[in-house]
Amino acid sequence: MAHLILLLDGQATTIELSSDETLLGRDPKCTLEIKSGMVSRRHARVFKNADEFLVEDMGSGNGTFVNGSKIEGPKPIKHGDRIKLGPVLLRFENNLGADVRPVPATRPAPSRLPSPRNEIGETFNVEVNDDDDESTMMTGRATGFGNLEVKPEAKLKGVLEISKALAGTANIDSLLPKILDTLFNIFPHADRGCVLLKDEITSKMIPRAMKHRRAGDDETVKLSRTILKKVLEDKTGILSSDASNDSRFEASESIANLTIRSMMCVPMLSTEGQPMGVINIDTQNPFNQFQPDDLDLLMAVAGQAAMCYEQAKLLVTALEKQKQDKEMDIAMGVQRSLLPTELPSAEGWEFFASYDTAQAVGGDYYDAFFVEDGKKICLAFGDVAGKGVPASLVMSRIATVVTNVMTFVGDVCEAVNRINDQMCTRAVEGRFVTFVLCVIDIATGEMTIGIAGHMPIMIRKTDGTVVEFGEEIIGVPIGVMEGYPYEVMTRTIEPGETCVIYTDGVSEAMNPDNDLYGVDRLRELMKASTGGHADALGKVILADVRKFANGRAQNDDITIMVFGRK
C-alpha cells in the first residue's frame, strides 16, 4: 500500500493513499489538513495514473518541491522521494518492490528526537538506540579542551580555525552549521555530524544542526543512548574506533544499514563546566577510522565551539536588551506626550504636578485643562493597578477616555459615570484605576469632585489645619463595575487654601528599615508649610519623600498634584 509520511513538529503521521486523489493543504476540507501558515489552503495534490503516482502543485504561494527541486507540472514520484510544501516535509512510501529490512525482535525500538529544520527548511532526524554494552568504548579527558599536551600544534590550529570561522557570528541558527562545516574541514574523513543542545525548559537534548559529506544524503543519524548518557554524565568524549565490530552495536539494524565504521561524541561544556550540548561525528570509510588523538582534538574544538556559542547567546541577549531599551524609550516618550506639557494659568490660582515612574513607563495619570470656554478648570488624576508596560497601556486609554468625555459632558457626576462605563466596556481583568475628577470654577472657587476608589483630597486651610475632603463619596475604582452610581461633592476653596492629590507611591514609600512614609507624615508636612504656594509645597513633599526613602529604590510610581488659591 502506498502512503505519505508527514514530518511536522517532531511528529510523523502516516496517510494511506487509498483514493485516486489526495488533496494537501491548510483547508480543513483537504484530505490531509496541514496546519502551517506557510502552506496554502489547497497547496498540492497526489494522484494515481495507471500504476504510477504523481504530485502536482495547485498554484501555491511557496511552491512544491520533490527531492529539493521545484516542480512546475505533474511530477512522477517513487518510493523514498521527499515532497516539500513550503517548510513542511513529506516522504512518499510505496511498499511494492521496496527493499525493507526488518529490525530484529531482540532490539528495542529507537526513540526519535524532535526533528529540527536545516537551512532550506527540511527536517532531519536523530534517533537514540539503547546500547548497553560499554566494553569497547574509549573516553577522552573530562575537560572542555581535552588533553592539551597531546598534539598541541594540531589543537591550536583547530581552535584557531573554528574561532576564525565563528568570529562575529551573532545568529545562533547559522552558528551551529558553521561549527559542523569547520569540523568537516578539520576531520576530512568525517561523513556525517550533528549538534544537539540541551533545552533550557525540559533539559532534553534537541538536535539543532546536521551535516552530510555527500549532497542529497538524507539518512537518519543514529546515536547510542549509552554513549550519550556517558558523555553527559562524565562530561567526557567517547570514541568507537570500529563501530561495525563494536559489541555495543550488535544486532543494530541502523549500524548495518549505514555501515558506520567509526564515531566520536563529545560534550559542549559551558563556562561553569556543565554540558550544554553534544557534538557527534562518524565515518563510513573503513580505512580512515578515528583515533584517540582525533577524539582529543575534537574535545578541544568542541570547547572553543561551546565558548563561541555562549558568546553568541550573550551577544544576542545584549542586542535584544538594547532593542527593548530603545522601544521603552519610545514608549516613555509616547506616555509623556499624553501628560500636559504645561498646567493652566489662571489669575489667583496656582497649579503644580509631578510624575516620577518606578520603571521606564508607569500607570499613574494626571491632566489639567480648561473647560466651558475657559471659565472652569478640569483636573483628572488616576492610578492604574500595577506598574510598567501593562499599566501604561491602561493609563493611555483612560487619558483618551477622559479627554473625549469632558469635551461633551459638563456635569461632573455624569462624566465620572461615563468614564467608568467606557473603561468597563473593554476592561482588562485586574487592571482597574483609582481615579479623581475635579472641576473648579475659577471665579467663585467652587470645586466639584468625584472619587473612584482613590484617597480623598487633602486640603490645608488658612488656619494651618489639614482636612480630608471627599471620603464620604468614594466609590469603586474605575473599570470594576459597569453602571456603578458615583456621587459628587462640592466645596468652595477659599483664598490661601491649598489642595493635594497623591498616589500611594507617596504614602507607601519605604525606607531601608521597611517603614512606610504614611499619610500622617504627609499631613504634618502640610501643616508646617506656609500655605498658598502650590509649587513650593509640591517640591517640599517630593524632597521629603526622597529623604525618607534614604536611598531605597522606588517601588511604585510617585505622582502628586498640588493646587490652590493665592
Coordinates of N, CA, C and O in Angstrom, one line a residue, residues 398 401-402 405-406 409-425 435-437 449-452 473 475-488:
I398 N -7.3 55.5 29.5 CA -8.1 56.4 30.4 C -7.9 57.8 30.0 O -8.8 58.7 30.1
V401 N -10.1 58.5 27.1 CA -11.5 58.5 27.5 C -11.9 59.8 28.3 O -12.9 60.4 28.0
V402 N -11.0 60.2 29.2 CA -11.3 61.4 30.0 C -11.4 62.6 29.0 O -12.3 63.5 29.1
V405 N -14.7 62.4 27.0 CA -15.9 62.6 27.8 C -16.1 64.1 28.2 O -17.1 64.7 28.1
M406 N -15.0 64.7 28.7 CA -15.0 66.0 29.2 C -15.2 67.1 28.1 O -15.6 68.2 28.3
V409 N -19.3 66.6 28.0 CA -20.1 66.5 29.3 C -19.6 67.5 30.3 O -18.4 67.5 30.6
G410 N -20.5 68.3 30.8 CA -20.2 69.3 31.7 C -20.4 68.9 33.2 O -19.8 69.5 34.1
D411 N -21.4 68.1 33.4 CA -21.7 67.6 34.7 C -20.7 66.6 35.2 O -20.4 65.6 34.6
V412 N -20.1 66.9 36.4 CA -19.0 66.0 36.9 C -19.5 64.6 37.2 O -18.9 63.6 36.9
C413 N -20.7 64.5 37.8 CA -21.3 63.2 38.2 C -21.5 62.3 36.9 O -21.1 61.2 36.9
E414 N -22.1 62.9 35.9 CA -22.4 62.2 34.7 C -21.0 61.8 34.0 O -20.9 60.7 33.5
A415 N -20.1 62.7 34.1 CA -18.8 62.4 33.5 C -18.1 61.2 34.1 O -17.5 60.4 33.4
V416 N -18.0 61.2 35.4 CA -17.4 60.0 36.1 C -18.1 58.7 35.7 O -17.4 57.7 35.4
N417 N -19.4 58.7 35.7 CA -20.1 57.5 35.3 C -19.9 57.1 33.9 O -19.7 55.9 33.6
R418 N -19.8 58.1 33.0 CA -19.5 57.7 31.6 C -18.1 57.2 31.4 O -17.8 56.3 30.6
I419 N -17.1 57.8 32.1 CA -15.7 57.4 32.0 C -15.6 55.9 32.5 O -15.0 55.1 31.9
N420 N -16.3 55.6 33.6 CA -16.3 54.2 34.2 C -16.9 53.3 33.2 O -16.4 52.2 32.9
D421 N -18.1 53.6 32.6 CA -18.7 52.7 31.7 C -17.9 52.4 30.4 O -17.8 51.3 29.9
Q422 N -17.2 53.5 29.9 CA -16.4 53.2 28.7 C -15.2 52.4 29.1 O -14.8 51.5 28.3
M423 N -14.6 52.6 30.3 CA -13.4 51.7 30.6 C -13.9 50.3 30.9 O -13.1 49.4 30.7
C424 N -15.1 50.1 31.4 CA -15.6 48.7 31.6 C -15.9 48.0 30.3 O -15.9 46.8 30.3
T425 N -16.2 48.7 29.3 CA -16.6 48.1 28.0 C -15.5 47.2 27.5 O -15.7 46.1 27.0
F435 N -9.3 56.8 40.8 CA -9.5 58.0 40.0 C -10.2 59.1 40.7 O -11.0 58.9 41.6
V436 N -9.7 60.4 40.4 CA -10.3 61.6 41.0 C -10.6 62.5 39.8 O -9.7 62.8 39.0
L437 N -11.9 63.0 39.7 CA -12.2 64.0 38.7 C -12.7 65.3 39.5 O -13.6 65.2 40.3
I449 N -16.1 67.4 43.0 CA -15.2 66.3 42.8 C -16.0 65.0 42.8 O -17.1 64.9 43.5
G450 N -15.5 64.0 42.1 CA -16.0 62.6 42.2 C -14.8 61.7 42.4 O -13.7 61.9 41.8
I451 N -14.9 60.8 43.3 CA -13.8 59.9 43.6 C -14.1 58.5 43.4 O -15.1 58.0 44.0
A452 N -13.3 57.7 42.6 CA -13.5 56.3 42.4 C -12.3 55.5 42.9 O -11.3 55.3 42.3
I473 N -17.9 60.0 49.6 CA -18.4 59.6 48.3 C -17.5 58.7 47.5 O -17.7 58.5 46.3
G475 N -16.2 55.8 45.7 CA -16.9 54.6 45.1 C -15.8 53.6 44.7 O -14.7 53.7 45.0
V476 N -16.3 52.6 43.9 CA -15.4 51.6 43.5 C -14.4 52.1 42.4 O -14.8 53.1 41.7
P477 N -13.3 51.6 42.2 CA -12.4 52.1 41.2 C -13.0 52.0 39.8 O -13.9 51.2 39.5
I478 N -12.5 52.8 38.9 CA -12.9 52.8 37.5 C -12.6 51.4 36.9 O -11.5 50.9 37.0
G479 N -13.5 50.9 36.1 CA -13.2 49.7 35.3 C -13.6 48.4 36.1 O -13.3 47.3 35.6
V480 N -14.2 48.5 37.3 CA -14.6 47.3 38.1 C -16.0 46.9 37.9 O -16.3 45.8 37.7
M481 N -16.9 47.9 37.9 CA -18.4 47.6 37.8 C -19.1 48.6 36.9 O -19.2 49.8 37.2
E482 N -19.5 48.1 35.8 CA -20.2 48.9 34.8 C -21.6 49.4 35.4 O -22.3 48.6 36.0
G483 N -21.9 50.7 35.2 CA -23.2 51.2 35.8 C -23.2 51.6 37.2 O -24.2 51.8 37.8
Y484 N -22.0 51.6 37.8 CA -21.9 51.9 39.3 C -22.3 53.4 39.4 O -21.9 54.3 38.7
P485 N -23.2 53.7 40.4 CA -23.7 55.1 40.6 C -22.8 55.9 41.4 O -22.9 56.0 42.7
Y486 N -21.9 56.6 40.8 CA -20.9 57.5 41.5 C -21.6 58.8 42.0 O -22.6 59.2 41.4
E487 N -21.2 59.3 43.1 CA -21.7 60.6 43.6 C -20.6 61.7 43.6 O -19.4 61.3 43.5
V488 N -21.0 62.9 43.8 CA -20.0 64.0 43.8 C -20.3 64.9 45.0 O -21.3 64.8 45.6

